[in-house]
XYZ file of C-alpha atoms in Angstrom:
685
model
C 33.265 -7.493 -20.367
C 31.842 -9.242 -17.292
C 34.305 -7.460 -15.003
C 33.515 -4.170 -16.744
C 29.814 -4.620 -16.049
C 30.489 -5.358 -12.400
C 32.723 -2.275 -12.154
C 30.000 -0.028 -13.642
C 27.347 -1.329 -11.265
C 29.640 -0.839 -8.300
C 30.442 2.729 -9.315
C 26.756 3.522 -9.801
C 26.002 2.205 -6.351
C 28.858 4.204 -4.868
C 27.538 7.396 -6.425
C 23.999 6.879 -5.148
C 25.054 6.111 -1.610
C 23.815 2.525 -1.678
C 27.179 0.908 -1.014
C 27.952 0.861 2.700
C 30.942 2.511 4.334
C 32.991 -0.663 4.584
C 32.827 -1.266 0.841
C 33.288 2.443 0.093
C 36.525 2.399 2.074
C 37.716 -0.565 0.009
C 36.802 1.164 -3.253
C 38.864 4.192 -2.241
C 41.878 2.171 -1.152
C 45.116 1.367 -2.992
C 44.158 -2.266 -2.753
C 41.133 -1.607 -4.948
C 43.283 -0.285 -7.784
C 45.505 -3.367 -7.447
C 42.547 -5.709 -7.510
C 40.747 -3.793 -10.330
C 37.487 -4.879 -8.670
C 37.385 -8.221 -10.411
C 34.458 -10.549 -10.094
C 36.692 -13.001 -8.219
C 37.680 -10.388 -5.649
C 34.081 -9.437 -4.803
C 32.289 -12.756 -4.818
C 35.077 -14.979 -3.479
C 35.000 -12.852 -0.333
C 32.256 -13.535 2.212
C 32.522 -9.989 3.521
C 32.056 -8.274 0.193
C 29.360 -10.739 -0.888
C 27.439 -9.953 2.288
C 27.929 -6.235 1.647
C 26.521 -6.614 -1.857
C 23.461 -8.542 -0.621
C 22.860 -6.124 2.232
C 22.740 -3.264 -0.237
C 20.140 -5.118 -2.310
C 17.913 -5.280 0.785
C 18.376 -1.569 1.410
C 16.121 -1.097 -1.622
C 13.219 -2.430 0.484
C 13.171 0.800 2.505
C 11.559 4.196 1.874
C 8.693 4.157 -0.600
C 9.086 0.397 -0.889
C 7.779 -0.130 2.652
C 4.638 -2.228 2.873
C 3.357 -0.516 6.055
C 4.364 3.069 6.828
C 2.984 6.545 7.341
C 1.885 8.667 4.384
C 5.283 10.310 3.871
C 6.549 7.018 2.467
C 3.475 5.358 1.103
C -0.056 6.750 0.956
C -1.254 3.272 -0.017
C -1.709 2.387 3.681
C -4.703 4.716 3.546
C -7.874 3.925 1.602
C -11.483 3.904 2.752
C -10.523 2.633 6.194
C -7.831 4.964 7.495
C -7.059 8.524 6.393
C -4.495 11.211 7.155
C -5.534 14.810 7.761
C -2.246 16.720 7.678
C -0.355 17.824 4.550
C -3.614 19.452 3.445
C -3.055 22.779 1.732
C -6.730 23.680 2.327
C -5.688 24.275 5.950
C -1.994 24.921 5.542
C -1.119 26.735 2.273
C 2.584 26.040 2.848
C 2.055 22.332 2.137
C 2.883 21.141 -1.360
C 2.939 17.432 -0.606
C 0.478 14.704 -1.498
C -2.480 15.236 0.810
C -5.105 12.549 1.466
C -7.646 14.483 -0.600
C -5.252 14.758 -3.541
C -4.521 11.050 -3.210
C -8.200 10.086 -3.032
C -9.200 12.411 -5.886
C -6.464 11.171 -8.213
C -4.715 14.539 -8.179
C -1.251 13.056 -7.906
C 1.013 13.277 -10.943
C 3.448 11.094 -12.848
C 6.200 12.554 -10.645
C 4.716 11.556 -7.283
C 6.018 8.611 -5.235
C 8.189 7.194 -7.988
C 10.999 5.923 -5.761
C 9.453 2.446 -6.031
C 10.352 2.131 -9.702
C 13.980 3.226 -9.466
C 14.696 1.380 -6.226
C 13.100 -1.857 -7.390
C 14.855 -2.050 -10.740
C 18.192 -1.118 -9.185
C 17.722 -3.848 -6.609
C 16.599 -6.342 -9.271
C 19.717 -5.771 -11.360
C 22.066 -6.050 -8.384
C 20.292 -9.160 -7.103
C 20.758 -10.740 -10.537
C 24.473 -9.983 -10.464
C 24.659 -11.627 -7.031
C 22.726 -14.730 -8.126
C 24.991 -15.155 -11.166
C 28.270 -14.862 -9.239
C 27.895 -16.074 -5.635
C 28.704 -19.643 -6.722
C 32.416 -18.729 -6.786
C 32.639 -17.814 -3.081
C 35.508 -19.654 -1.401
C 34.716 -18.665 2.204
C 31.202 -20.135 2.414
C 29.926 -23.677 2.547
C 27.730 -24.997 -0.241
C 24.698 -24.677 2.063
C 25.546 -21.033 2.825
C 25.971 -20.212 -0.869
C 22.591 -21.796 -1.634
C 20.963 -19.861 1.222
C 22.448 -16.540 0.139
C 21.394 -17.201 -3.449
C 17.895 -17.931 -2.209
C 17.840 -14.661 -0.258
C 18.887 -12.714 -3.320
C 16.313 -14.539 -5.453
C 13.647 -13.640 -2.879
C 14.750 -10.008 -2.959
C 14.545 -9.855 -6.735
C 11.112 -11.488 -6.868
C 9.765 -9.389 -3.991
C 10.867 -6.190 -5.715
C 8.983 -7.362 -8.821
C 5.969 -8.031 -6.553
C 6.054 -4.467 -5.270
C 6.189 -3.172 -8.841
C 3.360 -5.436 -10.025
C 1.094 -4.483 -7.156
C 1.600 -0.752 -7.644
C 2.074 -0.271 -11.412
C 0.401 -3.384 -12.783
C 2.207 -5.494 -15.422
C 5.842 -4.409 -15.726
C 8.901 -5.427 -17.795
C 10.723 -8.524 -16.583
C 14.460 -8.194 -17.128
C 16.158 -11.264 -18.623
C 18.615 -13.094 -16.397
C 21.116 -13.451 -19.228
C 22.151 -11.329 -22.185
C 21.487 -7.935 -20.603
C 24.544 -5.688 -20.839
C 24.149 -2.958 -18.215
C 26.910 -0.944 -19.847
C 24.964 -0.677 -23.097
C 22.897 2.384 -24.025
C 19.465 2.564 -22.447
C 17.721 2.549 -25.839
C 19.165 -0.864 -26.522
C 17.901 -2.138 -23.144
C 14.306 -1.060 -23.817
C 11.970 -3.870 -22.796
C 8.189 -4.010 -23.190
C 5.773 -4.796 -20.410
C 4.967 -8.457 -19.698
C 1.421 -9.578 -19.028
C 0.071 -9.701 -15.471
C -0.018 -13.486 -15.671
C 3.593 -13.670 -16.847
C 4.709 -11.411 -14.006
C 2.780 -13.345 -11.361
C 4.047 -16.705 -12.678
C 7.631 -15.427 -12.708
C 7.326 -14.253 -9.105
C 5.729 -17.570 -8.139
C 8.429 -19.679 -9.797
C 11.252 -17.578 -8.404
C 9.819 -17.649 -4.891
C 9.439 -21.424 -5.120
C 13.069 -21.754 -6.141
C 14.154 -19.302 -3.417
C 12.315 -21.358 -0.825
C 14.112 -24.524 -1.945
C 17.484 -22.773 -1.904
C 16.862 -21.443 1.601
C 15.336 -24.686 2.930
C 18.467 -25.908 4.709
C 19.314 -22.727 6.634
C 16.391 -20.330 6.311
C 13.306 -22.247 7.456
C 12.671 -19.811 10.323
C 15.270 -17.075 10.112
C 15.276 -14.610 13.010
C 13.407 -11.426 12.102
C 16.211 -9.083 13.152
C 15.017 -6.004 11.281
C 17.291 -6.487 8.280
C 14.485 -7.620 5.972
C 16.171 -10.960 5.527
C 13.697 -13.567 4.340
C 12.812 -17.097 5.419
C 11.338 -20.006 3.478
C 7.940 -18.919 4.809
C 8.404 -15.400 3.458
C 9.122 -16.747 -0.016
C 6.134 -19.090 0.010
C 3.833 -16.404 1.457
C 4.796 -13.864 -1.194
C 4.255 -16.535 -3.817
C 0.744 -17.094 -2.452
C -0.047 -13.361 -2.547
C 1.136 -13.019 -6.156
C -0.993 -15.994 -7.200
C -4.044 -14.714 -5.287
C -3.800 -11.362 -7.091
C -3.445 -13.130 -10.424
C -6.607 -15.134 -9.658
C -8.624 -12.070 -8.641
C -11.066 -10.307 -10.993
C -8.722 -7.484 -11.995
C -6.323 -9.917 -13.675
C -8.531 -12.926 -14.280
C -11.372 -12.553 -16.779
C -11.242 -8.758 -16.939
C -13.592 -7.633 -19.678
C -13.929 -4.052 -18.496
C -12.609 -0.938 -20.216
C -9.418 -0.963 -18.133
C -8.712 -4.491 -19.346
C -9.207 -3.486 -22.953
C -7.051 -0.356 -22.646
C -4.060 -1.714 -20.741
C -1.842 -2.838 -23.615
C 1.833 -3.329 -24.401
C 3.629 -1.555 -27.256
C 2.384 -4.173 -29.744
C -1.244 -3.805 -28.689
C -1.369 -7.031 -26.645
C -3.698 -7.114 -23.621
C -1.846 -7.212 -20.325
C -4.851 -8.242 -18.184
C -6.383 -11.589 -19.109
C -9.898 -11.466 -20.569
C -10.235 -15.227 -20.141
C -11.381 -16.445 -16.719
C -9.472 -19.448 -15.360
C -10.804 -20.914 -12.110
C -7.681 -23.009 -11.606
C -5.786 -19.853 -10.699
C -7.749 -19.761 -7.435
C -6.776 -23.387 -6.767
C -3.123 -22.560 -7.293
C -3.408 -19.606 -4.898
C -5.107 -21.821 -2.281
C -2.389 -24.466 -2.623
C 0.301 -21.828 -2.227
C -1.307 -20.510 0.965
C -1.609 -24.084 2.233
C 2.122 -24.545 1.650
C 2.726 -21.824 4.242
C 0.177 -23.290 6.666
C 1.699 -26.741 6.466
C 5.186 -25.524 7.250
C 4.150 -25.716 10.907
C 6.259 -22.626 11.628
C 3.655 -19.879 12.119
C 0.679 -19.405 14.390
C -1.520 -16.557 15.533
C -0.209 -14.819 18.620
C -2.271 -14.890 21.815
C -1.865 -13.823 25.425
C -3.679 -15.180 28.473
C -6.496 -13.822 30.588
C -5.880 -11.009 33.067
C -8.153 -11.060 36.072
C -7.352 -7.940 38.077
C -7.170 -4.154 37.723
C -8.173 -1.834 34.930
C -6.477 -4.123 32.414
C -8.670 -7.127 33.247
C -9.843 -9.069 30.237
C -13.226 -8.154 28.787
C -14.572 -11.626 28.180
C -16.837 -12.043 25.090
C -20.329 -13.443 25.693
C -20.926 -17.158 25.490
C -21.519 -18.574 22.037
C -21.789 -22.254 23.083
C -18.782 -22.995 20.903
C -15.559 -20.998 21.069
C -16.345 -19.616 24.524
C -16.266 -23.108 26.004
C -12.842 -24.114 24.679
C -9.226 -23.118 25.222
C -6.886 -21.895 22.525
C -6.507 -22.864 19.681
C -10.062 -24.199 19.613
C -11.608 -21.323 21.531
C -11.009 -18.115 23.478
C -11.785 -19.347 27.027
C -8.184 -18.847 28.191
C -7.075 -15.844 26.126
C -7.528 -12.062 26.111
C -8.752 -11.420 22.526
C -8.296 -7.630 22.575
C -4.736 -7.755 23.896
C -3.878 -10.772 21.735
C -4.709 -8.730 18.672
C -3.286 -5.418 19.881
C 0.085 -6.811 20.922
C 0.799 -8.197 17.468
C 1.283 -4.579 16.318
C 2.085 -2.328 19.284
C 5.703 -3.272 19.923
C 5.069 -5.573 22.884
C 6.690 -8.337 20.849
C 10.103 -8.062 19.211
C 10.064 -9.109 15.591
C 11.851 -12.335 16.405
C 9.281 -13.160 19.079
C 6.161 -12.670 16.998
C 4.950 -16.120 15.882
C 2.670 -14.777 13.122
C 5.120 -12.365 11.531
C 6.248 -13.869 8.241
C 8.108 -10.935 6.693
C 9.094 -7.502 7.980
C 11.595 -4.751 7.437
C 11.962 -4.712 11.201
C 11.739 -1.574 13.319
C 14.413 0.568 11.623
C 12.307 2.237 8.946
C 13.436 5.870 8.897
C 11.432 9.147 8.873
C 7.891 7.987 8.123
C 7.794 4.469 9.526
C 5.187 3.033 11.893
C 6.540 5.055 14.817
C 5.804 8.228 12.799
C 2.358 6.858 12.003
C 1.722 6.417 15.736
C 2.917 9.965 16.444
C 0.193 11.125 14.038
C -2.398 8.884 15.762
C -1.719 10.157 19.288
C -3.963 12.935 20.641
C -2.788 16.528 20.945
C -2.890 16.196 24.719
C -0.018 13.707 24.302
C 1.734 16.104 21.885
C 0.615 13.835 19.028
C -0.400 15.188 15.658
C -3.970 13.889 16.066
C -4.477 13.581 12.278
C -4.627 9.897 11.327
C -8.182 8.668 11.759
C -10.787 6.092 10.773
C -13.921 6.281 8.671
C -17.453 5.561 9.885
C -17.605 2.740 7.320
C -14.690 0.969 9.016
C -16.102 1.614 12.499
C -19.431 0.156 11.399
C -17.762 -2.934 9.942
C -16.731 -4.208 13.374
C -19.177 -6.728 14.765
C -21.040 -6.678 18.064
C -19.505 -9.005 20.634
C -22.144 -11.625 19.873
C -21.267 -11.629 16.149
C -24.238 -9.578 14.941
C -24.110 -6.294 13.027
C -24.026 -3.042 14.992
C -27.409 -1.259 15.052
C -27.564 1.358 12.318
C -24.574 -0.097 10.462
C -24.019 1.637 7.098
C -27.354 3.409 7.322
C -26.010 6.652 5.876
C -24.497 5.002 2.770
C -27.718 3.153 1.917
C -26.695 -0.309 3.054
C -28.452 -0.426 6.398
C -30.954 -3.068 7.494
C -33.464 -0.484 8.703
C -32.204 -0.386 12.281
C -31.175 2.811 14.030
C -28.013 3.622 15.895
C -28.119 3.295 19.662
C -28.735 6.391 21.750
C -27.592 7.101 25.276
C -24.263 7.237 27.108
C -22.392 5.361 29.791
C -23.274 6.832 33.173
C -21.035 6.990 36.220
C -23.309 4.404 37.834
C -22.875 2.111 34.809
C -19.127 2.451 35.066
C -19.037 1.841 38.813
C -21.022 -1.364 38.299
C -18.643 -2.566 35.571
C -21.256 -2.280 32.883
C -20.276 -1.735 29.231
C -16.590 -2.465 29.793
C -14.183 -1.088 28.630
C -16.221 2.104 28.083
C -15.910 4.949 30.578
C -18.480 7.573 31.606
C -19.773 9.866 28.885
C -19.086 7.468 25.981
C -21.840 6.841 23.411
C -23.532 3.455 23.615
C -22.920 3.146 19.867
C -19.508 1.833 20.957
C -20.765 -0.554 23.648
C -20.616 -4.345 23.429
C -18.453 -4.374 20.299
C -16.025 -7.116 19.332
C -12.549 -7.048 20.967
C -10.696 -5.952 17.814
C -12.794 -2.775 17.842
C -11.337 -1.744 21.207
C -7.815 -2.663 20.076
C -8.141 -0.510 16.978
C -10.651 2.346 17.307
C -10.097 5.575 19.298
C -13.771 6.564 19.667
C -14.870 9.745 21.381
C -14.117 9.296 25.093
C -11.715 6.386 24.714
C -8.942 5.883 27.250
C -5.242 6.453 26.553
C -2.651 5.305 29.092
C 0.372 7.254 27.726
C 2.645 5.723 30.337
C 5.865 7.246 28.932
C 4.648 10.744 29.905
C 7.126 12.155 32.444
C 4.362 13.787 34.518
C 1.934 11.376 36.145
C -0.927 13.838 35.673
C -0.542 13.503 31.899
C -1.003 9.721 31.950
C -4.258 7.747 31.864
C -6.414 10.252 30.023
C -9.939 9.928 28.719
C -9.865 11.802 25.428
C -12.892 13.493 23.896
C -13.048 15.029 20.440
C -15.747 17.627 21.022
C -15.012 21.019 19.562
C -14.865 22.640 23.001
C -12.787 20.043 24.830
C -10.122 21.585 27.023
C -7.227 19.432 25.791
C -7.089 20.652 22.186
C -8.151 17.327 20.704
C -11.291 18.524 18.926
C -11.877 20.552 15.773
C -9.642 23.606 15.524
C -10.015 25.910 12.523
C -6.608 27.496 13.189
C -4.611 24.365 12.335
C -4.856 20.926 10.703
C -4.501 18.862 13.854
C -7.928 17.396 14.419
C -9.690 14.194 13.463
C -11.917 14.795 10.478
C -14.314 11.998 11.437
C -14.056 12.056 15.236
C -12.491 8.592 15.186
C -8.782 8.048 15.876
C -6.571 4.964 15.527
C -5.509 2.794 18.466
C -3.929 0.020 16.393
C -0.113 0.105 16.612
C -0.279 2.223 19.834
C 1.499 0.681 22.840
C 0.216 1.516 26.359
C 3.486 3.364 26.964
C 3.450 5.464 23.794
C 3.408 9.226 23.883
C 5.007 11.947 21.779
C 5.950 14.216 24.636
C 8.520 16.788 23.581
C 8.256 15.574 19.951
C 10.462 12.620 20.882
C 10.153 9.384 18.906
C 12.132 7.767 21.758
C 8.897 7.819 23.773
C 7.196 5.603 21.176
C 7.913 1.907 21.523
C 9.516 0.541 18.293
C 7.109 -1.497 16.135
C 7.936 -4.326 13.759
C 6.382 -3.805 10.351
C 3.702 -6.491 9.636
C 4.470 -6.699 5.884
C 3.131 -10.267 5.699
C 1.574 -12.035 8.660
C -0.078 -15.371 9.153
C -3.652 -14.088 9.588
C -3.460 -12.749 6.037
C -2.386 -16.163 4.701
C -5.257 -17.891 6.563
C -7.827 -15.507 5.090
C -6.292 -15.810 1.645
C -6.656 -19.599 1.849
C -10.347 -19.356 2.683
C -10.956 -16.727 0.004
C -9.305 -18.782 -2.736
C -11.140 -21.985 -1.770
C -14.469 -20.173 -1.738
C -14.133 -19.246 -5.400
C -13.861 -22.863 -6.601
C -16.570 -24.885 -8.296
C -14.453 -27.885 -9.281
C -11.705 -30.011 -7.760
C -8.035 -29.561 -8.711
C -4.819 -31.498 -8.115
C -2.068 -28.969 -7.354
C 1.558 -29.861 -6.466
C 2.842 -28.785 -3.095
C 6.197 -27.061 -2.856
C 7.866 -30.116 -1.281
C 6.416 -32.668 -3.720
C 3.196 -34.550 -3.416
C -0.187 -33.218 -4.498
C -3.025 -31.359 -2.804
C -6.630 -31.949 -3.735
C -8.099 -28.448 -3.750
C -11.849 -27.741 -3.748
C -14.475 -25.623 -2.007
C -14.393 -27.680 1.156
C -16.094 -26.021 4.139
C -13.878 -27.813 6.689
C -10.796 -26.526 4.873
C -12.184 -22.996 4.672
C -12.790 -23.080 8.406
C -9.070 -23.752 8.873
C -8.473 -20.303 7.454
C -11.399 -18.508 9.085
C -11.836 -19.916 12.571
C -8.371 -19.127 13.990
C -8.799 -15.463 13.028
C -12.320 -15.300 14.525
C -11.288 -17.141 17.712
C -8.268 -14.911 18.356
C -10.525 -11.885 17.665
C -13.078 -13.111 20.218
C -15.882 -13.304 17.632
C -18.316 -16.211 17.019
C -18.016 -18.367 13.919
C -19.988 -17.644 10.765
C -23.359 -19.343 10.406
C -23.838 -22.469 8.331
C -25.831 -20.456 5.802
C -22.891 -18.140 5.174
C -20.472 -21.049 4.724
C -22.841 -22.725 2.284
C -23.156 -19.676 -0.005
C -20.223 -18.661 -2.181
C -21.661 -15.175 -2.626
C -22.357 -14.566 1.073
C -19.000 -15.982 2.169
C -17.171 -13.816 -0.404
C -18.933 -10.749 0.984
C -18.160 -11.776 4.582
C -14.506 -12.530 3.888
C -14.059 -9.123 2.360
C -15.430 -7.612 5.554
C -13.146 -9.830 7.628
C -10.084 -8.543 5.748
C -11.379 -4.968 6.149
C -11.364 -5.439 9.936
C -8.441 -7.755 10.569
C -5.955 -6.084 8.227
C -6.912 -2.427 8.802
C -3.969 -0.083 8.469
C -1.602 -2.721 7.094
C -1.429 -1.522 3.498
C -3.827 -4.241 2.243
C -7.149 -2.486 1.720
C -6.052 -0.154 -1.109
C -4.877 -3.115 -3.179
C -7.668 -5.488 -2.121
C -10.292 -3.060 -3.444
C -8.485 -2.948 -6.790
C -7.900 -6.671 -7.242
C -11.562 -7.355 -6.367
C -12.575 -4.519 -8.739
C -14.625 -3.018 -5.892
C -12.734 0.292 -5.931
C -15.081 2.208 -8.263
C -17.868 1.824 -5.672
C -16.042 1.639 -2.345
C -13.494 4.374 -2.992
C -16.145 6.766 -4.330
C -18.635 6.484 -1.455
C -18.852 9.639 0.697
C -16.857 9.405 3.913
C -19.022 9.666 7.008
C -18.045 10.359 10.592
C -19.085 12.220 13.726
C -20.207 15.844 13.465
C -16.964 17.290 14.860
C -18.328 20.866 14.766
C -20.519 20.114 17.791
C -19.679 20.966 21.390
C -20.169 18.609 24.308
C -23.596 20.068 25.146
C -24.705 18.937 21.691
C -23.320 15.456 22.098
C -26.326 13.787 20.465
C -25.629 15.776 17.298
C -21.900 14.990 17.557
C -22.663 11.259 17.423
C -25.123 11.518 14.523
C -23.021 10.558 11.438
C -22.651 13.196 8.741
C -20.797 13.329 5.425
C -17.342 14.701 6.245
C -16.857 17.857 4.192
C -13.088 17.845 4.784
C -12.512 14.424 3.177
C -13.136 13.993 -0.547
C -13.646 10.813 -2.538
C -13.884 9.676 -6.133
C -12.580 6.950 -8.418
C -11.455 7.193 -12.039
C -9.989 4.584 -14.391
C -6.556 6.120 -14.069
C -6.560 5.126 -10.381
C -6.409 1.382 -10.949
C -2.610 1.575 -11.215
C 0.018 4.151 -10.359
C 1.349 6.158 -13.335
C 4.778 5.422 -14.753
C 7.003 8.501 -14.688
C 7.567 10.526 -17.859
C 11.315 10.183 -17.461
C 11.067 6.395 -17.500
C 8.806 6.448 -20.534
C 11.350 8.616 -22.342
C 14.179 6.233 -21.495
C 12.319 3.119 -22.578
C 10.728 3.505 -26.011
C 8.916 0.163 -25.647
C 7.242 1.020 -22.368
C 3.551 1.974 -22.380
C 1.759 4.193 -19.879
C -1.140 3.059 -17.657
C -4.612 4.024 -18.944
C -5.838 7.457 -17.956
C -2.373 8.994 -17.790
C -0.986 11.064 -20.640
C 2.472 11.026 -22.111
C 3.725 13.227 -24.934
C 7.306 12.676 -26.073
């Protein structure tokens, strides 16, 4: 029976195109019929074992990407970054999931369901690998353990993707599951959120130990192969989500309505503070590996690319990295993490990635949609006023007029005036150029690495014609480059703010060629996220906890300000921003609020915000606020009106209970009689 099961799985993979050409050739050969595809034949061979494992990791592609353009996953877009194309209001031929449909909950149980099928297919095949790789005769014991650890990581990571998107899901048993049996007999109910998170945590811990000998810092070669750090980091993320309000002490209607087929609650109503301590300890495990660090690059002193040095703060400004920013370029240090300057294997803060070979709607496609029309870009991926306002001034204070329009302002008004030619010639307001609103002056370095404000500068060095390089791009309605509002097509920025993050100085989309966009490594998990997670988890503690480390020994975990600074200060220093005040560190409420803002800024566009808002249970407010931006209907002569924020009529927002988790498809509910739908979604057999 065991060989029969293996045969069935192989044939299913062959039919779906998952098995690679090498293995397909074998399956079609006379030798296959002689071997009868026995378990011994497959898993005694290093070649076929590697083929099997490679095909498991193929399931990480497509809709399972963590960071990609909207064609693969709309979850990279929330209240920070939006996409303007695929909108049937402007192009009736479009029948795809537009940003407005996504934000209004107008998707259906049939949308973006590749995650479910790919994950469970990968989970089953990873289990087969884990159960049989021990018999390989062409690998050393250390190699077998490492490969088993990789497969275990893959299985747990696929569960993590399911948990994050769908909420609590069924965990398949390792033993006793006959894949050749009828589907009705395989029907498994949903596990609780806590059970899912604990399973992922335990499996990732075991995967880390299995990979410890050979996979401590595996080269990130684009094949989505994990390291020990990747396993421990995913473990930390799963535990952080399990500690967060959505799954920890949830007494809201969604908590009461999300049930399994027996009526058991799947989100815990009982609050357990120790979950935060476990999440903090898991993040500390990654930090104490000594493998990862935030990337930085040194000062540049000449030319247009000279470093814009933040003002003195009598602390970080006086010290060299890693204690300060005196010898680094904060804007470039942040920008180059994402823009393709670094290969995946050369990025010291990249913990896990699918590499640069994501097809169709990967990060290169996202950049093509960020580039202005004058660079043949689609000019449709933009930023919200709320995100633009979140960036600090270069001295660490709030921008004047921040959040005024959404009722959160401090009574101050936005700055008026523009950079003059004289200002520019004197080097004032760097890096702003003439004609740019002073609302964007003297902002923190990450702002300039991320935000394409009206009048920002694009180098576009891969343009074949020199005259098309080094452009200052304005988004006024009457600009002569086609970058402003255009009622005849969808290719304009709804808010008047574009996206610079992920864009390399060379990038352009001339001739519609992706070859002119520098390949980018996907930042699925990076070290800055782990640092901020550590600080967030510590901040929630009131007591002291003894939590085992992954290598043995025990951490004492408590709300220790010195420890929280280990997570916060490196991110602030690399970003060129002063440290938080003592009053913020001393207040759990204020630090929680500030850390949420820090994640909003630091992790923009990395697929984190959508899920952060849900785990914090902030989505009903934040996702429903009106989206503000520039008044893109104004011409240059009315530039004061252009820069006066207005509610953007072309971008809609709301939040309903059904939007906490993605719906499970009707077809899956029909197959599994014990599976229950997420609240707010209907299912009639």
